[in-house]
PDB file of C-alpha atoms in Angstrom:
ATOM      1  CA  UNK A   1       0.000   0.000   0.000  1.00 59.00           C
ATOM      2  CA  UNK A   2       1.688   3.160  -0.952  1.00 71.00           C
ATOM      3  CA  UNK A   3       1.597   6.003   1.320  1.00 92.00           C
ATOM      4  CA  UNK A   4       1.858   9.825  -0.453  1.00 96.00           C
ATOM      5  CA  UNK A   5       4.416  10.243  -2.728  1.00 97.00           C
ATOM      6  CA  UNK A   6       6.179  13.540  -4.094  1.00 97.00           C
ATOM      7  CA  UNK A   7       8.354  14.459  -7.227  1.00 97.00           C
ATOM      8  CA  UNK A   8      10.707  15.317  -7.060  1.00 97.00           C
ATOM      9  CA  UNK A   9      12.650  15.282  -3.871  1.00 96.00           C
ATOM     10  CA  UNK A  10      14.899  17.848  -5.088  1.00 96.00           C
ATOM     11  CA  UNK A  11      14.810  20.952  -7.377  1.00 96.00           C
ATOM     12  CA  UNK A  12      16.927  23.920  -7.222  1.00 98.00           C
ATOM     13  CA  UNK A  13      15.491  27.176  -9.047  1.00 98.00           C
ATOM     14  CA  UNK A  14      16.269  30.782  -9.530  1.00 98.00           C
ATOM     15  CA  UNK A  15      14.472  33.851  -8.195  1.00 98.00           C
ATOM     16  CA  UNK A  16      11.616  34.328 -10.905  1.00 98.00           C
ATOM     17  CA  UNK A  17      11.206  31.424 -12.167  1.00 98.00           C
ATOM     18  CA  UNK A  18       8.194  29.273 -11.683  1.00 98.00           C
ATOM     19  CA  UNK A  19       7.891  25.809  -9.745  1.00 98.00           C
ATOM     20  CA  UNK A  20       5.172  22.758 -10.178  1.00 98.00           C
ATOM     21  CA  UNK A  21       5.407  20.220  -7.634  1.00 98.00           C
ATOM     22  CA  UNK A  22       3.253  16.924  -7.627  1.00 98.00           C
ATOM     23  CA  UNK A  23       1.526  14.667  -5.551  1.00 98.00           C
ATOM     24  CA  UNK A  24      -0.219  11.303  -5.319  1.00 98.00           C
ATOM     25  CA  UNK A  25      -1.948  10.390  -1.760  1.00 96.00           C
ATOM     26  CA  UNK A  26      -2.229   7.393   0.051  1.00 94.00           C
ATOM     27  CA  UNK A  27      -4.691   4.814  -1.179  1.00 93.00           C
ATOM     28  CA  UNK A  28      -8.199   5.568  -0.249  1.00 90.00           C
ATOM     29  CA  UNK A  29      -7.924   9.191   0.611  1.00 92.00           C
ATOM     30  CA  UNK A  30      -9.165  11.809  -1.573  1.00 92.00           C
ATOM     31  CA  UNK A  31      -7.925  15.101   0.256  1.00 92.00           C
ATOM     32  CA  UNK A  32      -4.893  16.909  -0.162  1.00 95.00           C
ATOM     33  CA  UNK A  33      -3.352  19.511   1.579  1.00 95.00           C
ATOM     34  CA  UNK A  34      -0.271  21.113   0.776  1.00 97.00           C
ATOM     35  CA  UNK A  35       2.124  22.805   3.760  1.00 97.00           C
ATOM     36  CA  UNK A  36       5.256  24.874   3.618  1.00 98.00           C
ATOM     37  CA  UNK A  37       8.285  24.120   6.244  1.00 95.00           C
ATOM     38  CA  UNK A  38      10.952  26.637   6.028  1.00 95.00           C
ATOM     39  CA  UNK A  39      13.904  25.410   8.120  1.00 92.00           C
ATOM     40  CA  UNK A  40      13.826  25.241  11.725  1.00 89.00           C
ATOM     41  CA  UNK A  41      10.102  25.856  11.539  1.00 92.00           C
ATOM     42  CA  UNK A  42       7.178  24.205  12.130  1.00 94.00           C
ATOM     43  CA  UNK A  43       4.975  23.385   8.476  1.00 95.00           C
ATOM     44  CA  UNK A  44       2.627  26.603   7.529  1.00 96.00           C
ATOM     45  CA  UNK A  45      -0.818  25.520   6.110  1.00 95.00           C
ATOM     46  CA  UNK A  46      -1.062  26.449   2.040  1.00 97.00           C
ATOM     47  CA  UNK A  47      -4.215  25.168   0.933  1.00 95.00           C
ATOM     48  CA  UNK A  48      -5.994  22.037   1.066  1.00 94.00           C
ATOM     49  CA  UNK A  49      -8.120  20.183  -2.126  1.00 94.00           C
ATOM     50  CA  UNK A  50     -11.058  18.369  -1.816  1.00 92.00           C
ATOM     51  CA  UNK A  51     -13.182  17.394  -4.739  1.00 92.00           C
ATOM     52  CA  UNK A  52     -10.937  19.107  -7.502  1.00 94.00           C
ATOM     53  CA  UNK A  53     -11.509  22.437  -5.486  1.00 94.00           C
ATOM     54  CA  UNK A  54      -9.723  24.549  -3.016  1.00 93.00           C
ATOM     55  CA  UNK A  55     -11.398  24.154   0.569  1.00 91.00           C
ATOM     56  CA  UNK A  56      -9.395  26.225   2.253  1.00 89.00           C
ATOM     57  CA  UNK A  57      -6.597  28.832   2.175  1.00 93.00           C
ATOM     58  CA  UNK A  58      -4.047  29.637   4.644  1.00 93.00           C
ATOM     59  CA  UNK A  59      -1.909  32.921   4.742  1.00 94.00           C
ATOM     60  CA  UNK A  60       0.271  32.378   1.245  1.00 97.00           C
ATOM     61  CA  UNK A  61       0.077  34.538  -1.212  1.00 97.00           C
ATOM     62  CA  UNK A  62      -2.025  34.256  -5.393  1.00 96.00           C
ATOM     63  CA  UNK A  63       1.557  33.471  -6.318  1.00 98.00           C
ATOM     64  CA  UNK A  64       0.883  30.428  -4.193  1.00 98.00           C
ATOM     65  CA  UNK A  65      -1.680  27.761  -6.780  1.00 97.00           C
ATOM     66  CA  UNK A  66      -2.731  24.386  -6.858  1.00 97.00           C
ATOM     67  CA  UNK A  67      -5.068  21.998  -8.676  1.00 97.00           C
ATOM     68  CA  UNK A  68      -6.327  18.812  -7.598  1.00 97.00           C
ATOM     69  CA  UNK A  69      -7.374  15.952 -10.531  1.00 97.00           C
ATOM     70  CA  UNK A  70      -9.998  13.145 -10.939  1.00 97.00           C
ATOM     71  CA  UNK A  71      -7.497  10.800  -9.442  1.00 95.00           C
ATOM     72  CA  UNK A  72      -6.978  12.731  -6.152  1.00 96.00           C
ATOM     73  CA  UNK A  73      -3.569  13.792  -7.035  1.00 97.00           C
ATOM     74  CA  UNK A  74      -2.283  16.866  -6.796  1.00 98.00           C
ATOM     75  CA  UNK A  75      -0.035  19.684  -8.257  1.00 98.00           C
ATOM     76  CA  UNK A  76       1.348  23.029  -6.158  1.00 98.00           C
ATOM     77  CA  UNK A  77       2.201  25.706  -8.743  1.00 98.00           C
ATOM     78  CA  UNK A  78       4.699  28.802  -7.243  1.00 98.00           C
ATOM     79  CA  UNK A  79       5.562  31.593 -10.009  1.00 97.00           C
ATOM     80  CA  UNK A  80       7.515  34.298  -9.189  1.00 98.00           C
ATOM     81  CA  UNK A  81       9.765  32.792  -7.074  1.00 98.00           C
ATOM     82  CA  UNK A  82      11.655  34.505  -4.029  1.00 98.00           C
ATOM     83  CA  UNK A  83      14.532  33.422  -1.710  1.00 97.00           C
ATOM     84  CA  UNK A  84      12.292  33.257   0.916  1.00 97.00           C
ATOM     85  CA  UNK A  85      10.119  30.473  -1.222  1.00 98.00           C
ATOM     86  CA  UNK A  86      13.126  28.008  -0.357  1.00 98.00           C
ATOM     87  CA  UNK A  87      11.402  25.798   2.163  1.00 97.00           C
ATOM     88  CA  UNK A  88      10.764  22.143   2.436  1.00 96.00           C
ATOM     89  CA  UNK A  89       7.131  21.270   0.905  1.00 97.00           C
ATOM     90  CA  UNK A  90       4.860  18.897   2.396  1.00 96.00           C
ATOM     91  CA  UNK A  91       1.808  17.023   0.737  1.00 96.00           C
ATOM     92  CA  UNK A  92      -0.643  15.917   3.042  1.00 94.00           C
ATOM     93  CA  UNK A  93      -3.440  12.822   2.394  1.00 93.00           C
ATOM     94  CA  UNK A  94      -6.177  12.208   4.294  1.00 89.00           C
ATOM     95  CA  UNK A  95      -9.927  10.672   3.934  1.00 85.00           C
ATOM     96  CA  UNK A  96     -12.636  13.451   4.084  1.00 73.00           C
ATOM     97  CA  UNK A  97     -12.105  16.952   5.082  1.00 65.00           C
ATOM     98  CA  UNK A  98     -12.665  16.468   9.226  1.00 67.00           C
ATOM     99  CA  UNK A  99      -9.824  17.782  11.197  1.00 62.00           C
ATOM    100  CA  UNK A 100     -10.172  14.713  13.264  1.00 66.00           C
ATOM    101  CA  UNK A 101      -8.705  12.929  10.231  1.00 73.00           C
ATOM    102  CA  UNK A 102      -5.245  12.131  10.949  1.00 81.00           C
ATOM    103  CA  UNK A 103      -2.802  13.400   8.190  1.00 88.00           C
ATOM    104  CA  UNK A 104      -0.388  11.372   5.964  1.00 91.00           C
ATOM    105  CA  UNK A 105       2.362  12.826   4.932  1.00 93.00           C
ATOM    106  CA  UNK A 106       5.127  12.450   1.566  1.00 95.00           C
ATOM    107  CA  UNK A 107       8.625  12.851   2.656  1.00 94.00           C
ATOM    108  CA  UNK A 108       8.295  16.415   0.609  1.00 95.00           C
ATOM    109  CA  UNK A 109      10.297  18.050  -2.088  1.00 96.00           C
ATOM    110  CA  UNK A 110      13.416  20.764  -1.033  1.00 96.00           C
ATOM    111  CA  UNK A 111      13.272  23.507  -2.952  1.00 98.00           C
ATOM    112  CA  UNK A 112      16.368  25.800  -3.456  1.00 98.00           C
ATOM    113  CA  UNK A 113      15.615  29.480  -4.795  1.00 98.00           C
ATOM    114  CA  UNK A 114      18.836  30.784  -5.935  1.00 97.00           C
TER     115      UNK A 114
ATOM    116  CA  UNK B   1      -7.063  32.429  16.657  1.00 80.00           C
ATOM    117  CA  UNK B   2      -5.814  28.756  17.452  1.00 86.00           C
ATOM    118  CA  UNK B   3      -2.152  28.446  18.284  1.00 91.00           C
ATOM    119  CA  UNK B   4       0.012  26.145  19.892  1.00 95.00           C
ATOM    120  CA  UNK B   5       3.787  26.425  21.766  1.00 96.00           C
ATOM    121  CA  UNK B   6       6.198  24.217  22.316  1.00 97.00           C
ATOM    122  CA  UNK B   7       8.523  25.942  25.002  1.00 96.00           C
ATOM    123  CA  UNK B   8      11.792  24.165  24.496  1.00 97.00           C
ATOM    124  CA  UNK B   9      14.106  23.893  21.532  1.00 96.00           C
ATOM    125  CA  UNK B  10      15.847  20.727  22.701  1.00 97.00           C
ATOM    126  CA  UNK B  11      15.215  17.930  25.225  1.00 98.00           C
ATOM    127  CA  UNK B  12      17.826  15.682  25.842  1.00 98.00           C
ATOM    128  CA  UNK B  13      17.341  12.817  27.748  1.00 98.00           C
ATOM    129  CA  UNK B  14      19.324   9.525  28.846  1.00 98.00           C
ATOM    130  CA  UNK B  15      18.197   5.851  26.976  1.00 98.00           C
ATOM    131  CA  UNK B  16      16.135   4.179  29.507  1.00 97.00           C
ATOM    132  CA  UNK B  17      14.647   7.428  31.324  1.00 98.00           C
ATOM    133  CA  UNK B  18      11.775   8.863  30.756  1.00 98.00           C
ATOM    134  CA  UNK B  19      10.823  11.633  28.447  1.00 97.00           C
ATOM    135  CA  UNK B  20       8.500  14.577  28.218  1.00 98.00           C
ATOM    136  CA  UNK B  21       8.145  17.065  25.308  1.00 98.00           C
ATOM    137  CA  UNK B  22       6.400  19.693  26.494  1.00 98.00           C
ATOM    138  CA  UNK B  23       3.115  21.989  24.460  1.00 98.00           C
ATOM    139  CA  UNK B  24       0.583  24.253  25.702  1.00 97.00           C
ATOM    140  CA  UNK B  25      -2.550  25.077  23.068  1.00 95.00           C
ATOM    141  CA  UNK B  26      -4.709  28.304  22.912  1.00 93.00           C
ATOM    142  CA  UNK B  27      -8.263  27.201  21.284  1.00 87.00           C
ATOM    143  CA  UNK B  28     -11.587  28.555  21.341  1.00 84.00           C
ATOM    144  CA  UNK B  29     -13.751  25.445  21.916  1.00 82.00           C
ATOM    145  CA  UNK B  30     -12.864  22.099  22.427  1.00 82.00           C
ATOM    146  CA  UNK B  31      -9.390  21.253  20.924  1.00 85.00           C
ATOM    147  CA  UNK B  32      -8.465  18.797  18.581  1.00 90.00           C
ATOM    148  CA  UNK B  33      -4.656  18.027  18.832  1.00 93.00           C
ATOM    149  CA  UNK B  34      -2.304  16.301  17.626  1.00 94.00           C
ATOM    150  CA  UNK B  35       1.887  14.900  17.958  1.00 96.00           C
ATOM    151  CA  UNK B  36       3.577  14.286  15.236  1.00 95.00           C
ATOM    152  CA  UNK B  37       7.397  13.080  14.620  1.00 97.00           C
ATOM    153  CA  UNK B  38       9.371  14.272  12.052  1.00 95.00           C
ATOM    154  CA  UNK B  39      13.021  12.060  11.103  1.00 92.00           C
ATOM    155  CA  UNK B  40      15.784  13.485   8.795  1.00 85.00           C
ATOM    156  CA  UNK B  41      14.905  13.820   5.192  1.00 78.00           C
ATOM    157  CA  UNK B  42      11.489  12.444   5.915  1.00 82.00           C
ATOM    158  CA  UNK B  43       7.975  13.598   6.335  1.00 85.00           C
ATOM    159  CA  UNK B  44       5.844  13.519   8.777  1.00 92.00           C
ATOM    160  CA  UNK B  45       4.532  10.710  10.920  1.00 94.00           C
ATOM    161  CA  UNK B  46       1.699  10.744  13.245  1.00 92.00           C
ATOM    162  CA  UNK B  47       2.190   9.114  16.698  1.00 95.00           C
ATOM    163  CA  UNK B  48      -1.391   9.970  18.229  1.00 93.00           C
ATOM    164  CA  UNK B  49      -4.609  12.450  18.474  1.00 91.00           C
ATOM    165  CA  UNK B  50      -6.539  13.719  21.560  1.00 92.00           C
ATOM    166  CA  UNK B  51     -10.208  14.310  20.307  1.00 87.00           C
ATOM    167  CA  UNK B  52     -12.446  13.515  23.108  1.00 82.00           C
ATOM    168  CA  UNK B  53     -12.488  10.893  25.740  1.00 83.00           C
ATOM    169  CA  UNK B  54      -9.708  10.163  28.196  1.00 87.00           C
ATOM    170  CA  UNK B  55      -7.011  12.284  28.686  1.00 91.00           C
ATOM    171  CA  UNK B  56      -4.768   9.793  28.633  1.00 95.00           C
ATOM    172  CA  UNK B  57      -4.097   9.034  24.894  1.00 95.00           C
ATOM    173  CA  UNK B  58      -1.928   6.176  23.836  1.00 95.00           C
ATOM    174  CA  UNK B  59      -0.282   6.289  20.858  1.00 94.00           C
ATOM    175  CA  UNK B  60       2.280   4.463  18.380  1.00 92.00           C
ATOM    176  CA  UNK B  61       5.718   3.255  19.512  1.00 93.00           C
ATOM    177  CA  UNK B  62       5.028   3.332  23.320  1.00 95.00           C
ATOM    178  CA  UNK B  63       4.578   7.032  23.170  1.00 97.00           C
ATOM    179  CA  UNK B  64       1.329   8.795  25.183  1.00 97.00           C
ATOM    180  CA  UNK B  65      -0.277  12.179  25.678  1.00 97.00           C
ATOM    181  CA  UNK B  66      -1.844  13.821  28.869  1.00 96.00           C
ATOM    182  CA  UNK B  67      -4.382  16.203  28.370  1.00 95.00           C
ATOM    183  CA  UNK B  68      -4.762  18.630  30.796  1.00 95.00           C
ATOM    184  CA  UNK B  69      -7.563  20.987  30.301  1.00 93.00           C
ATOM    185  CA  UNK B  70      -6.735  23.590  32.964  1.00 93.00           C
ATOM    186  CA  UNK B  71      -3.679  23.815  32.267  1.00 95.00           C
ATOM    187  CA  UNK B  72      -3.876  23.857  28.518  1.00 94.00           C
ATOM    188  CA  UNK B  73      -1.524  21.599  27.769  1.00 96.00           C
ATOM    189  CA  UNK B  74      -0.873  18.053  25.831  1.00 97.00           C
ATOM    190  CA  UNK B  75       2.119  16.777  26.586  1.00 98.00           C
ATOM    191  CA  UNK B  76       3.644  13.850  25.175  1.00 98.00           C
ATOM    192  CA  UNK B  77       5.244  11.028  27.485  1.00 98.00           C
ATOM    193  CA  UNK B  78       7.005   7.815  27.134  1.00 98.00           C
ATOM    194  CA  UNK B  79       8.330   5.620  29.603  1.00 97.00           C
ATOM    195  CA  UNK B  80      11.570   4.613  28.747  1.00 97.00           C
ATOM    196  CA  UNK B  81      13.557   6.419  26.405  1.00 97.00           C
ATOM    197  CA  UNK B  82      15.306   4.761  23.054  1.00 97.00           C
ATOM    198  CA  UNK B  83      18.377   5.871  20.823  1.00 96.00           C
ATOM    199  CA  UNK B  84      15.946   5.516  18.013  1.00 95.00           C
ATOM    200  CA  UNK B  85      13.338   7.938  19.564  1.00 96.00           C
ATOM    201  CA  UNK B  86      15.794  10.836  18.490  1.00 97.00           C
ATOM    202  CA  UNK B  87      14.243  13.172  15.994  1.00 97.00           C
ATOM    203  CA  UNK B  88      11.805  16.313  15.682  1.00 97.00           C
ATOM    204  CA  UNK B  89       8.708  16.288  17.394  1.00 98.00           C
ATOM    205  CA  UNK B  90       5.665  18.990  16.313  1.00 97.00           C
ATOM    206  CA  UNK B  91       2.532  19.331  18.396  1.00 97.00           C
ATOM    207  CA  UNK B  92      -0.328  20.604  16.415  1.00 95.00           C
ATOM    208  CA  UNK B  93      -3.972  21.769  17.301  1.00 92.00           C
ATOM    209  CA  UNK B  94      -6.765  20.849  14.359  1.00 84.00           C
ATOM    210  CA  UNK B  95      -8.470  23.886  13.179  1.00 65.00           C
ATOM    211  CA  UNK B  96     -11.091  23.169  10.577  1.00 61.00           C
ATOM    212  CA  UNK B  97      -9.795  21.466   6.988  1.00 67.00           C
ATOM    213  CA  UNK B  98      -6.004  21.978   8.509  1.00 84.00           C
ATOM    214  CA  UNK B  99      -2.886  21.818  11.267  1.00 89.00           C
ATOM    215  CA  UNK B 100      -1.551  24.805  13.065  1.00 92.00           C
ATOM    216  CA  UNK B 101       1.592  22.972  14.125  1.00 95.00           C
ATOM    217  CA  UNK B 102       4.225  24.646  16.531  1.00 96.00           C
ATOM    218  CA  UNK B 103       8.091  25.078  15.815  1.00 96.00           C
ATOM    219  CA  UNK B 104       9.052  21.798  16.691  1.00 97.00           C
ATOM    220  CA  UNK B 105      11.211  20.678  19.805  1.00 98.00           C
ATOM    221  CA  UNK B 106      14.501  18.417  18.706  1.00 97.00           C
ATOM    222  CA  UNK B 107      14.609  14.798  21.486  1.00 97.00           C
ATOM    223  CA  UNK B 108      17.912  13.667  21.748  1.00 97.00           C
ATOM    224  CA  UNK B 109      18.045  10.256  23.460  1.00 97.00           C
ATOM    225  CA  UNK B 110      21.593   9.480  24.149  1.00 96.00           C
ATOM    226  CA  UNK B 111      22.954   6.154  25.061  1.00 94.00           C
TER     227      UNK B 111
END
């Protein structure tokens, strides 16, 4: 049984540019939510997807996208990137949008805005 | 606004002895919280969940929670430390459709 999966673990960019990262979740669930850990921080909240649509936001901002398809999986867009978009980014699975739903989470993708 | 602290950076602790990673909440309403561990390179991994019930909350890999309402505060325990307990620990309240987590505190079990 897979668990969520990212690609790719690694990618290195320049200030500017735009970023798509992906995501599959774990068997079964169909939400996704999508968090930013800078380092030595705890994860920030982006967004989470439910249903192919955006549920809920957190304080990021319109540079910040995302789409969610028929499958469940799901893509985090960033354009304009900054230095301070360097950060470790989590995907999130979980089964229904309760917040008694315990979250799974990918090992994330390190981005590196140079 | 929901928020949670953890009020050290480090613990360090002895294999064997017991441990205690320490968070506080601040929730209107009934909390929903949460301790995850976090390992180098890896993601997250979630240990155990305090919705309602006993305050007392087992969890995975010996690890348990006390929830202590007046003192606002779910702290996670565990017996008898391990070498392989060593990692990043984040305590996290459950607002609705996400995780307010808090900086993290860094367990260092060592032998």
């Amino acid at each position: 049984d897979a668990g969520v999966t990212q690609s790719p673990t690694h990618l290195i960019k320049t200030r500017g540019q735009q970023v798509t990262l992906r995501c599959s979740p774990k068997s079964g669930h169909d939400t996704v939510s999508w968090y930013q850990q800078a380092l030595g921080q705890g994860p920030q909240f982006i967004f989470q997807y439910y249903e192919e649509e955006e549920r809920q936001r957190g304080n990021f901002p319109d540079r910040f996208s995302g789409h969610q398809f028929p499958n469940y999986s799901s893509e985090l867009n960033v354009n304009a990137l900054l230095l301070g978009d360097s950060a470790l980014y989590l995907c999130a699975s979980s089964s229904g949008t309760g917040y008694a739903s315990p979250l799974h989470f990918g090992n994330g993708t390190r981005l590196t805005v140079t | 606004a929901q928020s949670v602290a953890q009020p050290e950076d480090q613990v360090n602790v002895a294999e064997g002895n017991p441990l205690t990673v320490k968070c506080t909440y601040s929730v209107s309403g009934n909390p929903y919280l949460f301790w995850y561990v976090q390992y180098p390179n890896r993601g997250l991994q979630f240990l155990l969940k305090y919705i309602t019930g006993d305050n007392l909350v087992k969890g995975s890999y010996g690890f348990e929670a006390e929830f202590n309402k007046s003192q606002t505060s779910f702290h996670l325990k565990k017996p008898s430390a391990l070498v392989s307990d060593s990692a990043l620990y984040f305590c996290a309240v459950g607002g609705y459709n996400k995780l307010i987590f808090g900086a993290g505190t860094r367990l260092a079990v060592h032998p």
